[in-house]
Coordinates of C-alpha atoms in Angstrom, one line a residue:
M223 CA 259.7 -34.2 71.1
N224 CA 257.5 -33.1 68.1
R225 CA 259.7 -32.4 65.6
S226 CA 257.3 -30.1 62.7
R227 CA 256.6 -27.5 66.0
M228 CA 260.4 -26.9 67.5
N229 CA 262.4 -24.0 64.3
L230 CA 265.6 -24.7 63.9
S231 CA 266.8 -21.0 66.9
T232 CA 265.4 -23.6 69.5
W233 CA 266.9 -26.2 68.4
V234 CA 270.6 -24.4 67.7
L235 CA 269.8 -23.3 71.9
L236 CA 269.1 -26.8 73.1
A237 CA 272.1 -27.0 71.7
L238 CA 274.0 -24.2 73.0
S239 CA 272.5 -24.8 76.6
G240 CA 273.4 -28.3 76.6
M241 CA 277.4 -27.4 76.1
L242 CA 277.4 -25.1 78.3
L243 CA 275.9 -27.6 81.5
F244 CA 278.1 -29.5 80.4
V245 CA 281.4 -27.5 79.8
Y246 CA 280.3 -25.0 82.9
T247 CA 282.1 -27.4 85.1
L248 CA 285.4 -28.4 83.0
P249 CA 289.1 -26.6 83.3
H250 CA 290.5 -24.3 80.9
V251 CA 287.6 -23.5 78.8
I252 CA 286.9 -20.2 79.8
T253 CA 286.7 -18.7 76.1
L254 CA 284.4 -21.5 74.5
R255 CA 281.8 -20.8 78.3
L256 CA 281.9 -17.5 77.2
F257 CA 281.4 -17.6 73.7
L258 CA 278.5 -20.5 74.4
L259 CA 276.9 -18.3 76.7
V260 CA 276.8 -15.2 74.6
T261 CA 275.8 -16.9 71.4
A262 CA 272.6 -18.3 73.6
F263 CA 271.9 -15.1 75.0
L264 CA 271.1 -13.8 71.5
I265 CA 269.5 -16.1 70.4
S266 CA 267.2 -16.6 73.3
A267 CA 266.8 -12.8 74.4
R268 CA 263.4 -12.5 72.0
A269 CA 262.0 -15.4 73.5
F270 CA 263.1 -13.9 76.7
L271 CA 261.5 -10.6 75.8
T272 CA 258.3 -12.5 74.4
A273 CA 257.7 -13.8 78.2
L274 CA 257.8 -11.0 79.5
R275 CA 255.1 -9.5 77.7
Q276 CA 253.0 -12.3 78.3
Q277 CA 252.9 -10.5 81.9
Q278 CA 253.3 -14.0 84.2
N279 CA 253.6 -12.3 87.6
E280 CA 255.6 -14.9 89.7
L281 CA 258.4 -14.7 86.7
I282 CA 257.8 -10.3 87.0
S283 CA 258.1 -10.4 90.9
A284 CA 261.6 -12.8 90.1
L285 CA 262.9 -10.4 88.2
T286 CA 262.4 -7.8 89.6
I287 CA 263.7 -8.7 92.9
Y288 CA 267.1 -9.4 90.8
A289 CA 267.0 -6.4 88.8
F290 CA 267.0 -4.0 92.3
L291 CA 269.8 -6.6 93.7
Q292 CA 272.1 -5.7 90.2
A293 CA 271.1 -1.7 91.1
W294 CA 272.2 -2.4 94.9
M295 CA 275.2 -4.2 93.3
L296 CA 276.3 -1.3 91.0
V297 CA 275.6 1.8 94.0
V298 CA 277.8 -1.1 96.4
A299 CA 280.8 -0.8 93.3
L300 CA 280.3 2.8 92.6
F301 CA 279.3 4.8 96.2
I302 CA 280.9 2.1 99.1
A303 CA 283.8 0.7 97.4
D304 CA 287.5 2.0 98.0
Q305 CA 287.9 1.3 94.4
S306 CA 285.1 1.3 92.0
I307 CA 286.8 0.2 88.4
P308 CA 287.9 -3.4 89.9
S309 CA 284.3 -4.2 91.7
L310 CA 282.3 -2.9 88.7
L311 CA 284.8 -5.2 86.2
E312 CA 284.5 -7.7 89.2
W313 CA 280.1 -7.2 88.3
K314 CA 281.1 -7.4 84.6
G315 CA 283.0 -11.0 85.3
Q316 CA 280.6 -12.6 87.8
W317 CA 277.0 -10.9 87.8
L318 CA 276.7 -10.4 84.3
T319 CA 277.4 -13.8 82.9
T320 CA 275.2 -14.6 85.5
T321 CA 272.1 -12.6 84.4
L322 CA 272.6 -13.9 81.1
S323 CA 272.2 -17.9 81.9
F324 CA 268.9 -16.5 83.5
V325 CA 268.0 -14.8 80.2
I326 CA 269.1 -17.9 78.4
G327 CA 267.1 -20.3 81.0
I328 CA 263.7 -18.2 80.9
G329 CA 264.9 -17.8 76.7
L330 CA 264.6 -21.8 76.0
A331 CA 262.0 -22.0 78.0
A332 CA 259.4 -19.8 76.6
M333 CA 260.5 -21.8 72.7
L334 CA 259.9 -24.8 74.3
M335 CA 257.0 -24.3 75.7
G336 CA 255.8 -22.1 72.3
A337 CA 256.7 -25.1 70.3
H338 CA 253.6 -27.1 72.3
L339 CA 255.3 -30.5 73.4
R340 CA 253.2 -33.1 74.1
K341 CA 255.1 -33.3 77.3
P342 CA 256.9 -30.5 78.0
S343 CA 258.0 -30.6 81.5
S344 CA 259.7 -34.0 80.1
V345 CA 261.2 -32.1 77.2
I346 CA 262.4 -29.7 79.8
A347 CA 263.5 -32.7 82.2
L348 CA 265.8 -33.9 79.7
V349 CA 268.0 -30.7 79.1
V350 CA 269.2 -30.8 82.6
A351 CA 269.6 -34.2 82.9
I352 CA 270.9 -35.3 79.6
P353 CA 274.0 -33.4 79.8
I354 CA 274.8 -33.6 83.8
T355 CA 274.2 -37.6 83.3
L356 CA 277.0 -37.5 79.9
L357 CA 279.1 -35.1 82.4
V358 CA 279.3 -37.7 85.2
V359 CA 279.9 -40.8 82.7
A360 CA 282.9 -39.2 81.7
N361 CA 283.9 -38.0 85.1
N362 CA 283.4 -41.9 86.0
A363 CA 285.6 -42.8 83.3
A364 CA 288.4 -41.2 83.9
V365 CA 288.1 -41.6 87.4
L366 CA 288.1 -45.9 86.3
Y367 CA 291.1 -45.1 84.4
D368 CA 293.2 -43.4 87.1
I369 CA 292.3 -46.9 88.8
L370 CA 292.6 -49.4 86.8
R371 CA 296.7 -47.7 85.8
Q372 CA 296.9 -47.4 89.7
E373 CA 295.6 -50.6 90.8
T374 CA 294.2 -49.2 93.4
F375 CA 290.8 -47.8 94.7
I376 CA 291.6 -44.1 95.1
T377 CA 289.2 -40.9 96.4
H378 CA 289.5 -37.3 95.7
D379 CA 289.8 -37.8 92.5
P380 CA 288.6 -34.8 90.6
G381 CA 288.1 -37.0 87.2
I382 CA 288.2 -34.5 84.1
T383 CA 287.6 -31.6 86.7
D384 CA 290.1 -29.5 88.3
H385 CA 288.6 -29.4 91.8
T386 CA 286.6 -32.7 93.4
A387 CA 283.7 -30.3 94.7
N388 CA 282.9 -29.5 91.1
I389 CA 281.1 -32.8 90.0
G390 CA 278.7 -32.2 92.9
Y391 CA 278.3 -28.5 92.2
A392 CA 276.7 -30.1 88.5
I393 CA 275.3 -33.1 90.2
A394 CA 273.3 -30.7 92.2
L395 CA 271.5 -29.7 88.9
L396 CA 270.4 -33.3 88.2
E397 CA 269.3 -34.6 91.9
P398 CA 266.3 -32.1 92.1
L399 CA 264.6 -34.1 88.8
L400 CA 266.2 -37.4 90.2
V401 CA 264.5 -37.1 93.2
A402 CA 260.9 -35.6 91.6
D403 CA 261.3 -38.2 88.5
M404 CA 261.4 -41.1 91.6
L405 CA 258.8 -39.5 94.6
S406 CA 256.8 -38.9 91.3
R407 CA 256.9 -42.7 90.4
I408 CA 255.9 -43.8 94.2
G409 CA 253.2 -41.7 93.7
R410 CA 251.7 -43.6 91.1
R411 CA 252.0 -40.3 89.3
T412 CA 253.7 -40.0 85.3
P413 CA 257.3 -39.9 86.0
L414 CA 258.9 -37.2 85.5
L415 CA 261.8 -38.3 82.9
P416 CA 260.6 -40.6 80.4
V417 CA 263.0 -43.5 81.0
S418 CA 262.7 -46.4 82.7
I419 CA 263.0 -46.4 87.0
W420 CA 266.2 -48.9 86.2
V421 CA 267.8 -45.8 83.7
A422 CA 267.0 -43.4 86.4
S423 CA 268.1 -45.7 89.5
I424 CA 271.0 -46.3 87.2
V425 CA 271.7 -42.2 86.3
L426 CA 271.4 -42.2 90.3
G427 CA 274.1 -44.7 91.2
L428 CA 276.3 -42.9 88.7
S429 CA 276.1 -39.6 90.8
V430 CA 276.8 -41.2 93.9
F431 CA 279.7 -43.5 93.1
A432 CA 280.8 -39.3 91.5
L433 CA 280.3 -38.6 95.0
V434 CA 282.4 -41.0 96.6
I435 CA 285.0 -41.4 94.8
A436 CA 285.6 -37.9 95.1
S437 CA 285.4 -37.7 98.4
S438 CA 282.4 -35.2 98.6
R439 CA 281.3 -34.9 101.9
N440 CA 278.7 -32.1 101.2
G441 CA 277.5 -33.2 97.9
L442 CA 276.5 -36.6 99.7
L443 CA 275.1 -35.1 102.3
T444 CA 273.4 -31.9 100.4
M445 CA 271.6 -35.1 98.0
L446 CA 270.3 -37.3 101.5
L447 CA 268.6 -33.9 102.4
A448 CA 267.5 -34.0 99.4
F449 CA 265.3 -37.5 99.4
I450 CA 264.7 -36.5 103.1
F451 CA 262.8 -33.3 101.9
G452 CA 261.3 -34.2 99.2
G453 CA 259.6 -37.7 101.0
I454 CA 258.4 -35.2 103.8
M455 CA 257.0 -32.8 101.0
M456 CA 255.7 -36.0 98.8
L457 CA 254.2 -37.4 102.6
S458 CA 250.5 -35.9 102.7
E459 CA 250.2 -37.1 99.1
L460 CA 251.2 -40.8 99.8
R461 CA 249.1 -40.9 103.0
K462 CA 246.3 -40.8 100.2
I463 CA 248.1 -43.9 98.2
Y464 CA 249.4 -46.1 100.6
S465 CA 248.2 -47.8 104.0
P466 CA 249.9 -46.0 107.4
K467 CA 251.9 -49.5 107.8
R468 CA 252.8 -49.4 104.5
I469 CA 254.6 -46.2 105.0
A470 CA 255.6 -46.4 108.3
A471 CA 257.8 -49.3 106.8
V472 CA 259.3 -47.3 104.4
F473 CA 260.1 -44.6 107.3
L474 CA 261.6 -47.7 108.9
I475 CA 264.0 -49.1 105.9
G476 CA 264.7 -45.7 105.0
T477 CA 265.6 -44.5 108.4
L478 CA 267.5 -47.7 108.8
L479 CA 269.3 -46.4 105.4
I480 CA 270.7 -42.9 106.5
L481 CA 271.6 -44.4 109.4
G482 CA 273.4 -47.2 108.2
Y483 CA 275.2 -44.5 105.8
V484 CA 275.7 -42.0 108.7
G485 CA 277.3 -45.2 110.2
V486 CA 280.1 -46.1 107.2
A487 CA 280.8 -41.7 106.5
L488 CA 282.3 -41.9 110.2
K489 CA 283.8 -45.2 110.3
S490 CA 285.2 -44.4 106.4
D491 CA 285.9 -40.3 106.4
P492 CA 288.3 -39.5 109.3
R493 CA 287.0 -36.2 108.9
W494 CA 283.8 -37.3 110.9
Q495 CA 286.1 -38.7 113.8
N496 CA 287.2 -35.9 115.7
F497 CA 283.8 -33.4 114.7
A498 CA 282.3 -32.6 117.8
E499 CA 285.7 -32.1 119.6
T500 CA 287.0 -29.8 117.4
V501 CA 284.1 -27.3 116.7
P502 CA 284.1 -25.6 120.4
I503 CA 288.1 -25.4 119.6
A504 CA 287.0 -23.8 116.0
W505 CA 284.4 -21.3 117.4
D506 CA 286.6 -19.4 120.0
I507 CA 289.1 -17.6 117.1
D508 CA 290.5 -15.4 119.8
R509 CA 292.0 -18.1 121.8
D510 CA 294.0 -19.7 118.7
T511 CA 294.6 -17.7 115.3
R512 CA 296.4 -20.9 113.7
W513 CA 293.2 -21.5 111.2
L514 CA 295.1 -17.2 110.0
N515 CA 297.2 -20.1 108.1
S516 CA 294.9 -22.5 107.1
T517 CA 297.1 -25.4 106.7
G518 CA 297.3 -28.8 108.2
Y519 CA 300.5 -28.1 110.6
D520 CA 300.2 -27.5 113.9
L521 CA 296.7 -27.5 114.3
P522 CA 295.5 -27.5 118.1
L523 CA 294.7 -30.5 120.1
S524 CA 291.3 -32.0 121.4
P525 CA 290.9 -32.5 125.2
S526 CA 291.7 -36.3 123.9
G527 CA 294.8 -35.6 122.3
K528 CA 293.9 -35.9 119.0
P529 CA 295.0 -32.5 116.1
V530 CA 291.3 -31.6 115.7
E531 CA 289.6 -31.8 112.1
L532 CA 291.1 -29.9 109.8
S533 CA 288.5 -28.8 107.3
A534 CA 285.8 -28.5 110.2
Y535 CA 288.0 -26.5 112.4
N536 CA 289.2 -24.4 109.1
R537 CA 285.3 -23.6 108.1
I538 CA 284.0 -23.0 111.5
A539 CA 287.1 -20.4 112.0
W540 CA 286.3 -18.6 108.7
A541 CA 282.4 -18.4 108.8
H542 CA 282.4 -16.8 112.8
E543 CA 285.4 -14.3 111.4
A544 CA 283.1 -13.6 108.4
W545 CA 280.4 -12.9 110.6
R546 CA 282.0 -10.5 112.9
M547 CA 282.7 -8.8 109.5
L548 CA 279.5 -8.6 108.5
L549 CA 278.6 -7.1 111.8
T550 CA 281.2 -4.6 111.0
H551 CA 280.5 -3.5 107.7
P552 CA 276.7 -4.3 107.7
W553 CA 276.0 -1.8 103.7
G554 CA 279.1 -4.0 102.1
T555 CA 282.7 -3.5 101.3
E556 CA 283.4 -4.3 97.1
I557 CA 282.4 -6.7 94.2
S558 CA 284.9 -8.8 95.1
R559 CA 286.2 -13.0 95.0
D560 CA 288.8 -12.1 97.6
T561 CA 287.1 -9.3 100.1
F562 CA 287.1 -11.9 103.1
Y563 CA 291.3 -12.2 102.6
R564 CA 291.2 -8.8 102.3
L565 CA 289.8 -7.9 105.6
E566 CA 292.0 -10.5 107.0
L567 CA 295.1 -8.9 106.4
V568 CA 293.6 -5.3 107.1
K569 CA 292.6 -7.0 110.8
Y570 CA 295.4 -9.3 111.2
G571 CA 298.1 -8.7 109.0
H572 CA 298.0 -12.2 107.7
A573 CA 295.9 -14.4 106.0
G574 CA 295.4 -17.6 104.7
M575 CA 292.7 -18.4 102.7
A576 CA 290.7 -15.8 99.7
H577 CA 287.2 -16.9 101.0
S578 CA 285.5 -17.6 104.4
H579 CA 284.0 -21.3 102.6
N580 CA 280.3 -19.8 103.5
G581 CA 278.3 -18.5 100.4
W582 CA 276.0 -16.5 102.5
L583 CA 278.6 -14.7 104.5
D584 CA 281.1 -13.6 101.4
F585 CA 278.4 -12.8 99.7
G586 CA 277.3 -10.7 102.4
L587 CA 280.9 -9.3 103.1
N588 CA 280.4 -8.2 99.4
F589 CA 276.7 -6.8 99.2
G590 CA 276.4 -6.3 103.5
F591 CA 272.8 -7.3 105.0
P592 CA 270.3 -5.4 101.7
G593 CA 272.3 -7.3 99.4
L594 CA 271.5 -10.4 101.7
I595 CA 267.8 -9.6 101.9
L596 CA 267.5 -9.1 98.2
W597 CA 269.5 -12.6 97.6
A598 CA 267.2 -14.3 99.7
T599 CA 264.0 -13.2 98.5
F600 CA 264.7 -13.9 95.2
L601 CA 265.9 -17.4 95.9
F602 CA 262.3 -17.6 98.1
L603 CA 260.3 -16.6 95.2
L604 CA 261.4 -19.1 93.1
A605 CA 260.7 -21.9 95.4
R606 CA 257.7 -20.4 96.2
T607 CA 256.6 -20.6 92.5
G608 CA 257.8 -24.5 92.6
W609 CA 255.3 -24.7 95.8
R610 CA 252.7 -23.3 93.9
A611 CA 253.2 -25.0 90.9
W612 CA 253.1 -28.2 93.1
Q613 CA 250.1 -27.6 95.1
E614 CA 247.7 -26.6 92.7
Y615 CA 248.4 -29.1 89.6
R616 CA 251.4 -31.2 91.0
E617 CA 253.7 -30.1 88.5
P618 CA 256.5 -32.4 89.2
L619 CA 258.8 -28.9 87.8
G620 CA 258.1 -27.4 90.5
F621 CA 258.8 -29.8 93.0
A622 CA 262.4 -29.9 91.6
L623 CA 262.2 -26.2 91.4
I624 CA 262.0 -26.0 95.2
L625 CA 264.8 -28.8 95.5
L626 CA 267.0 -27.2 93.7
V627 CA 266.4 -23.9 95.5
V628 CA 266.6 -25.2 99.0
M629 CA 269.1 -27.6 97.8
F630 CA 271.6 -24.6 96.9
A631 CA 270.8 -22.6 100.3
F632 CA 271.2 -25.5 102.2
R633 CA 274.6 -26.3 100.6
A634 CA 276.5 -22.8 100.3
L635 CA 276.3 -22.6 104.3
F636 CA 279.6 -25.1 103.4
D637 CA 281.2 -23.8 100.5
S638 CA 281.1 -20.0 98.8
I639 CA 279.1 -21.2 95.7
F640 CA 277.1 -17.9 95.2
R641 CA 280.0 -17.1 92.6
N642 CA 282.3 -18.4 89.3
H643 CA 280.4 -21.3 87.4
M644 CA 278.0 -22.9 90.4
I645 CA 275.9 -19.4 90.0
E646 CA 275.7 -19.4 86.6
Q647 CA 275.1 -23.2 86.5
F648 CA 272.7 -22.7 88.8
M649 CA 270.7 -19.5 87.9
L650 CA 270.6 -21.2 84.1
V651 CA 268.5 -24.3 85.2
A652 CA 266.6 -22.2 87.8
G653 CA 265.3 -19.6 85.0
L654 CA 264.3 -22.6 82.7
L655 CA 261.8 -24.1 85.4
I656 CA 260.4 -21.0 86.4
G657 CA 260.3 -19.7 82.9
A658 CA 258.7 -23.3 81.9
L659 CA 256.1 -23.2 85.3
T660 CA 255.0 -19.7 84.7
L661 CA 254.3 -19.6 80.7
N662 CA 252.6 -23.0 80.7
K663 CA 251.1 -22.7 83.8
K664 CA 247.3 -23.0 81.7
R665 CA 247.9 -25.9 80.3
A666 CA 249.9 -27.8 83.1
M667 CA 246.3 -27.2 85.7
S668 CA 243.9 -28.1 82.5
T669 CA 246.2 -31.8 82.6

């Protein structure tokens, strides 16, 4: 960084953004998080407005669709929801803070781009990488302490968080940068992260360890797909550098590693062992309604005589029921994190889960198909901005933005992540990346 070009407000916003990315995942810090969020917003608001005045079409388009989405949410709260006040309060608590996070990301990008840094892409990457890496290190240290104290290797350990999935959501912000960095090195381009390959590999290893110790099946699957998807995106460029034999050899090694991972996962995680037989039983939600209890007791039996796999059984059944609810309420119902639960109660007189564990379906139950279309369009515009930056001038941040959006949208198929701290931290990083790409476009194309 060039300190002489960065003023005090930029440094303060950098610190606040880093602290936000660190504490988003932690429990019992809502007041601190809100203080950091509001303070960072107040500092970044002017830079955000400056970014708007530059009239970058891609940024304006994304913001316009997002504004329409927020307007539709208010329509749902005022004219569709049975009770408007609770929905408006939920919008304030969920989506106003999400909007502030997006503004902060864009404002910070504008301030950093205005500082005329020599390597702005690396600085932007470090803004995300440093706090998330520190979070992973702290979490792993807490897990290792538990292992040493109990003198046994343990799994499903939340570390310093209050849920094993939370560290995976944070790592999902880091892995697009790691993938973009490593593939840039393979493509013989300037690394995105200004560190040695050994440091980047250690960070990746720490991230994998955190996901394994948390038994984050979805987190590991998402990371694996990020590397596969990134490799496919890089294939055309790699063909210009390496011979077909070398690419084929790397592809073979990668395939063997993936198959090895799948084999280990199938053997070590009992949740995979009865998955295939669980799917058709879970999908038939009218024949058996034990999924309403969402417990591990009295599970249906598979054809082999074993109980179905609990997680898959519940998630598939919940998703099927949520889809039928969405067809019944195509315009949405309310703004709430418990809509699935409420609709279950109305229909069955009993409910066991607040949400369906499918972010897209839960979002649809709130805002209907209009909301889903607007949200999907917004995410598409973010990814398209990244794709254009990568295609036009091979900007690694564009590569990272594509992966960030695609993996976030993919993860939402299995987890209800369009809510709470998950959506806020995603929007802060997405705002930072799209702001950097659009506001620094001319400079990036000239380098």
